[in-house]
GROMACS .gro file of C-alpha atoms in nm:
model
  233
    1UNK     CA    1  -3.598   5.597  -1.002
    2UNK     CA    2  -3.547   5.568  -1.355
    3UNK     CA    3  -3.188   5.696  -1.326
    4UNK     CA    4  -2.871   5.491  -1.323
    5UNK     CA    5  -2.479   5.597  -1.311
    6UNK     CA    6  -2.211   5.418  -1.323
    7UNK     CA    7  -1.825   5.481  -1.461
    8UNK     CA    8  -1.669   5.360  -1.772
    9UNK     CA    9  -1.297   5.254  -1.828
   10UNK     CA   10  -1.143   5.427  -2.122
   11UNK     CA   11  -1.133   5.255  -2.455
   12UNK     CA   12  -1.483   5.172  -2.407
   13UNK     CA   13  -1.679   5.261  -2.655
   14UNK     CA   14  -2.068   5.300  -2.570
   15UNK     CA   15  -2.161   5.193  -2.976
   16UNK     CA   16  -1.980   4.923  -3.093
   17UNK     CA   17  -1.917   4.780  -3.431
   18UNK     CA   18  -2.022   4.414  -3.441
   19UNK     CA   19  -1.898   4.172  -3.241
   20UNK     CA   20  -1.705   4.465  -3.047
   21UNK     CA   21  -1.705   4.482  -2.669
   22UNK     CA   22  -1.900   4.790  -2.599
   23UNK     CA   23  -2.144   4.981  -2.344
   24UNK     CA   24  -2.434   4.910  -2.573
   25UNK     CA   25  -2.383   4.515  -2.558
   26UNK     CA   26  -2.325   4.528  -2.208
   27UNK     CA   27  -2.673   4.694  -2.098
   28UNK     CA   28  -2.847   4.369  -2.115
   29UNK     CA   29  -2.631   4.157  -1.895
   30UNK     CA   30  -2.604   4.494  -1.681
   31UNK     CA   31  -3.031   4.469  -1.658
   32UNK     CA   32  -3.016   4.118  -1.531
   33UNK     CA   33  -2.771   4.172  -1.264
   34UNK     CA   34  -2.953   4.443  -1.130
   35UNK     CA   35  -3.272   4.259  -1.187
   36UNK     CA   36  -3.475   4.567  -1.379
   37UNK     CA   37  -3.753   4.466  -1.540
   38UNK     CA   38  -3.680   4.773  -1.778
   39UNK     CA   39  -3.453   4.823  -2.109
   40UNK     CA   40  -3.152   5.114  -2.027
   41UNK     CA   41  -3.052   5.369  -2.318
   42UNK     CA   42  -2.791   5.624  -2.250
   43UNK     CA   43  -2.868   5.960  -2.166
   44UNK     CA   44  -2.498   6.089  -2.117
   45UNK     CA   45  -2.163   5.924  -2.169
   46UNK     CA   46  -1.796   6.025  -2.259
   47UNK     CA   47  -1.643   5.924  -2.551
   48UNK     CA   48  -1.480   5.627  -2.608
   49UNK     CA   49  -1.128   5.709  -2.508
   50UNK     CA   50  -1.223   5.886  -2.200
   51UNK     CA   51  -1.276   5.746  -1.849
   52UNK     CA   52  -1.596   5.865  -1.616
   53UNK     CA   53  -1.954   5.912  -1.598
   54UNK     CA   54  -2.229   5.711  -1.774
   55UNK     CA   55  -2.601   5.811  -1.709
   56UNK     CA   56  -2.851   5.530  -1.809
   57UNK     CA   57  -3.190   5.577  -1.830
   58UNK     CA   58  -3.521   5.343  -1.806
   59UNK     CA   59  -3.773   5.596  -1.894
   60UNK     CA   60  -3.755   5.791  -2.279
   61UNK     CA   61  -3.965   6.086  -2.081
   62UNK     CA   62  -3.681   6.113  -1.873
   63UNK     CA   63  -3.412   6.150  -2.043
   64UNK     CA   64  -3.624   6.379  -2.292
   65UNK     CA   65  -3.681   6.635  -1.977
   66UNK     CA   66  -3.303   6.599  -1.918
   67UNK     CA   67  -3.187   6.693  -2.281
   68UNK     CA   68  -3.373   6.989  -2.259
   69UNK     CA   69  -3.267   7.081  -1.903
   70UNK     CA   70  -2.921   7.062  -2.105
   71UNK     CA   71  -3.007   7.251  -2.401
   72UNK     CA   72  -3.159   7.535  -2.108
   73UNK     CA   73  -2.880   7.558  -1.886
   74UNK     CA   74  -2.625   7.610  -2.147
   75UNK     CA   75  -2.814   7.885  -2.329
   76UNK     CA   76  -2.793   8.055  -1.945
   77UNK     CA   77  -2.400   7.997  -1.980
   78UNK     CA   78  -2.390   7.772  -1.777
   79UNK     CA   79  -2.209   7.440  -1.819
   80UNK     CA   80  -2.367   7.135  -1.721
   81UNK     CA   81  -2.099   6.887  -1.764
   82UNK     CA   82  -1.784   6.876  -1.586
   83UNK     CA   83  -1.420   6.701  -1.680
   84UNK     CA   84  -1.094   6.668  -1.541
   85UNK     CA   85  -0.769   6.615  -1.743
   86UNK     CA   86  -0.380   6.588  -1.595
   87UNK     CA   87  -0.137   6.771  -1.894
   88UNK     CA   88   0.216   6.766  -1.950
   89UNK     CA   89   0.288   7.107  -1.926
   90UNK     CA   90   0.114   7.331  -1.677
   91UNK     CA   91  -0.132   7.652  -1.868
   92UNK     CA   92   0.027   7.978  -1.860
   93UNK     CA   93  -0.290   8.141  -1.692
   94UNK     CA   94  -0.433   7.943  -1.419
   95UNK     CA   95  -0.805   7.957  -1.576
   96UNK     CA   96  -0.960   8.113  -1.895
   97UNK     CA   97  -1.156   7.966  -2.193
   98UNK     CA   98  -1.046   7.831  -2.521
   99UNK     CA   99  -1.251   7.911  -2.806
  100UNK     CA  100  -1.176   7.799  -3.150
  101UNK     CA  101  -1.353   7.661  -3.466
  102UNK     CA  102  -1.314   7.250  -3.520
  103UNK     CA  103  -1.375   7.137  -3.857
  104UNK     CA  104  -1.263   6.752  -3.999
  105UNK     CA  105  -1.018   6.749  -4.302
  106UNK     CA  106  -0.840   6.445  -4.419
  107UNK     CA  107  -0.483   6.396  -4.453
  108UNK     CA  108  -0.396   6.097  -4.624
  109UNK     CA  109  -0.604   5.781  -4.513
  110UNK     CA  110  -0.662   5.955  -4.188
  111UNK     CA  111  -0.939   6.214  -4.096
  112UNK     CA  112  -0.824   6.471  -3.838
  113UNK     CA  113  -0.997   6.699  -3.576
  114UNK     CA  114  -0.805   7.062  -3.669
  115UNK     CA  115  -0.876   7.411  -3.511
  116UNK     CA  116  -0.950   7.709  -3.716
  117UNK     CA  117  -0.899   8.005  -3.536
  118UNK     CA  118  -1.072   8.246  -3.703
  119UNK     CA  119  -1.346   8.099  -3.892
  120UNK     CA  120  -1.552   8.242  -4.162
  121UNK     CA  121  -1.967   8.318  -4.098
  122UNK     CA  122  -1.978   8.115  -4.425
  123UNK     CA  123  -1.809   7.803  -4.336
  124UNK     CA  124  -2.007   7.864  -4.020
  125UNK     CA  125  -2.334   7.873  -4.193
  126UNK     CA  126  -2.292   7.566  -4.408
  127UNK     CA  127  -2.177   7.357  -4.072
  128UNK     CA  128  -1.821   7.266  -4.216
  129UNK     CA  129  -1.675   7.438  -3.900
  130UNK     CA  130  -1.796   7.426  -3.525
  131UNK     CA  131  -1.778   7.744  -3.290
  132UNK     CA  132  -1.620   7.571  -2.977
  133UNK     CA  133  -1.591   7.656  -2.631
  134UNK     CA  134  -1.434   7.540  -2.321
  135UNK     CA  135  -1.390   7.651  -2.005
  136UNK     CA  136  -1.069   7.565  -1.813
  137UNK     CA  137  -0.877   7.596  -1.461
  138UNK     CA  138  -0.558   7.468  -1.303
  139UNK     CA  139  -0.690   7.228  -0.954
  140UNK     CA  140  -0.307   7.152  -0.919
  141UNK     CA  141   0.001   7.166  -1.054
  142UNK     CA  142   0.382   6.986  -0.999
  143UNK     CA  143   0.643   6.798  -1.153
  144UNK     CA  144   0.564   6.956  -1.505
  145UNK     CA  145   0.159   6.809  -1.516
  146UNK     CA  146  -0.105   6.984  -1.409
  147UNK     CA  147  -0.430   6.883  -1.249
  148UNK     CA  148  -0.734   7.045  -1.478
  149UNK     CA  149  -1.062   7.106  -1.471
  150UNK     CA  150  -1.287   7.116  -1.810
  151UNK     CA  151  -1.627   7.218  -1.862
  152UNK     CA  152  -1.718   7.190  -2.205
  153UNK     CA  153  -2.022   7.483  -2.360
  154UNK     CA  154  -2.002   7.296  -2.684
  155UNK     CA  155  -1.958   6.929  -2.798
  156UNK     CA  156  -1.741   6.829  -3.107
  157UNK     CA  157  -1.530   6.465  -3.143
  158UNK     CA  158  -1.181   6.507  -2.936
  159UNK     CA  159  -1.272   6.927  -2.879
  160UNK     CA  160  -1.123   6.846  -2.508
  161UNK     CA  161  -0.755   6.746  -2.660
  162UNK     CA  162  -0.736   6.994  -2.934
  163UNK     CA  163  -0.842   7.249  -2.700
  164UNK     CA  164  -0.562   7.140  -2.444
  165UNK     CA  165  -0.327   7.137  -2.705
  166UNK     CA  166  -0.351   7.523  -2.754
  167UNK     CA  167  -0.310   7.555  -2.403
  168UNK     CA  168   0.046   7.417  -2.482
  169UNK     CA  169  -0.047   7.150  -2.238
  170UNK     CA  170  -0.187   6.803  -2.425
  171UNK     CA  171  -0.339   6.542  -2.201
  172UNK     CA  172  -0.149   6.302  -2.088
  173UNK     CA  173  -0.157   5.959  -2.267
  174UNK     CA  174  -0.308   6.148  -2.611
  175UNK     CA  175  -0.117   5.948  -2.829
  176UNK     CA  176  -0.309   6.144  -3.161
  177UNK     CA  177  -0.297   6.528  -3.062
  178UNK     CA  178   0.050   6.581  -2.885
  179UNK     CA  179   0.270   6.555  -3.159
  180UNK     CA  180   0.107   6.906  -3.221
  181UNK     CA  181   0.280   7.040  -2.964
  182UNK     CA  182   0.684   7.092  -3.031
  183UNK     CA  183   0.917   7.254  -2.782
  184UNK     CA  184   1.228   7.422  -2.780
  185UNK     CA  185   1.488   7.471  -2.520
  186UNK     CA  186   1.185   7.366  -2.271
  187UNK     CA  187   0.934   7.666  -2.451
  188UNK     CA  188   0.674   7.502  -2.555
  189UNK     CA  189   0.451   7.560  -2.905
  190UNK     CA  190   0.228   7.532  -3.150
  191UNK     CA  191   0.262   7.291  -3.459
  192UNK     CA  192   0.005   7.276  -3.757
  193UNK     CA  193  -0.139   6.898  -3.840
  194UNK     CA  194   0.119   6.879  -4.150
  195UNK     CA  195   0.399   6.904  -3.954
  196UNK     CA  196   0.295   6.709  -3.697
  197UNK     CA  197   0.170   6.318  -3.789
  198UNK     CA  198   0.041   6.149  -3.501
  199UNK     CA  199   0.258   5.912  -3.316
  200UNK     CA  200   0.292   5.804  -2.974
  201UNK     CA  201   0.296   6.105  -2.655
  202UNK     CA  202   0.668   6.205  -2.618
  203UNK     CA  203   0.743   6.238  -2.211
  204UNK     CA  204   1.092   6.309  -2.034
  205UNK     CA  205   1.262   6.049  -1.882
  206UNK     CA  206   1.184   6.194  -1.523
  207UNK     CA  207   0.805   6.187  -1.573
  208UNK     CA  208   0.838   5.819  -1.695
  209UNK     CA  209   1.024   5.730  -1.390
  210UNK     CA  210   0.799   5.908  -1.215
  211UNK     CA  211   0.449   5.698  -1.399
  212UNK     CA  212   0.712   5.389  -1.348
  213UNK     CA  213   0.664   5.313  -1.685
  214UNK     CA  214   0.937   5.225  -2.013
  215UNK     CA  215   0.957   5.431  -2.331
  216UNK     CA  216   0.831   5.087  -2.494
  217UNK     CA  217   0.522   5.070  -2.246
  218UNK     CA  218   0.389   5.434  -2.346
  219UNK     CA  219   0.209   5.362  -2.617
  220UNK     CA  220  -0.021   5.168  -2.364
  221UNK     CA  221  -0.090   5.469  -2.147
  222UNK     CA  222  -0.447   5.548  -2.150
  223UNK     CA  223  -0.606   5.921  -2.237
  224UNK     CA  224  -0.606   6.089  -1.890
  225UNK     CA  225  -0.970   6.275  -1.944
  226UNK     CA  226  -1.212   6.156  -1.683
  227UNK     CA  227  -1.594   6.269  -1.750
  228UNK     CA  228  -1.653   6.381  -1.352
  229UNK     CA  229  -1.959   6.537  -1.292
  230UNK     CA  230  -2.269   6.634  -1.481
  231UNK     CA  231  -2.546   6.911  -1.345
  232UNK     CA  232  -2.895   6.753  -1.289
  233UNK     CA  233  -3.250   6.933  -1.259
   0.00000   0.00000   0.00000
């Protein structure tokens, strides 16, 4: 009907700035292969550094019925949308939840996604933090990575690879959040943001043998969050 998925590459983004490749600029060309007579929006998409699901939509009443189905299902607990993630490091319990508050603050030039663990009803009220929840549990595990899956309850910019990273366990090819986790004689923990300025993921040598890849290609290893399933009415 009115429906159309499809999976996006990561480093897509779906809104582009000008003269960017981007989901957005593609829909046209997308509408003339297919030969719809119809314009596609997006009704559901991961960000642009993850891989995975894209729902497209042709009808506005639609994907209006679906945001609410959303909005409904959630407020029964329930999650609609589903990820998977592979981590360096394997979670100490094999499922649980993460909650934490998310707020923005700037350090330096840069504007970083931080947790707050205990946030105030204040901050809460005026929207400068975000409750956040996420619901996790280990699909696999060997070799030091784990297999995840993620169901988000709340949405907040890069909430999947903070989150991760207070599972010890950051996902693998998140070149901005890892530093955040330090280790010592193999025990893994927690840094704060100051301590820990963003620079390419860190692996052992064995894992890199194992991904086939040189300390020098890393930096090119994409974010290994895949947007896998998402509950429809």
């Amino acid at each position: 009907g009115a429906l159309l998925a499809l999976s996006k590459p990561p480093g897509l983004p779906v809104l582009g700035q000008p003269g960017e490749l981007s989901l957005d600029a593609l829909l046209p060309v997308l509408r003339r292969r297919l030969g719809l007579p119809a314009e596609f929006h997006v009704v559901k998409a991961p960000a642009r550094q993850y891989s995975g699901l894209v729902l497209l939509s042709s009808c506005y009443y639609t994907t209006k019925k679906l945001q609410q189905f959303f909005t409904k299902v959630r407020q029964r607990d329930q999650y609609p949308a589903t990820y998977c993630a592979v981590t360096v490091g394997v979670p100490a319990e094999s499922e649980g939840e993460i909650r934490t508050g998310l707020r923005w603050q700037q350090q330096g030039d840069t504007a970083l996604v931080v947790p707050v663990p205990a946030p105030g009803r204040h901050s809460l009220a005026r929207k400068e933090v975000k409750s956040t929840l996420t619901r996790y549990r280990v699909l696999g595990a060997g070799g030091g990575c784990a297999l995840l899956q993620l169901q988000p309850k709340t949405a907040f910019p890069e909430q999947l690879q903070v989150h991760l990273t207070l599972l010890l366990c950051p996902a693998l090819g998140d070149h901005e959040h890892s530093s955040r986790v330090g280790s010592v004689l193999g025990v893994p923990f927690l840094l704060t943001p100051e301590a820990a300025p963003t620079r390419t993921q860190v692996l052992d040598e064995e894992l890199l043998s194992r991904l086939g890849l040189s300390p020098q290609q890393l930096r090119h290893l994409p974010l290994h969050i895949h947007f896998q399933e998402l509950m429809l009415p």
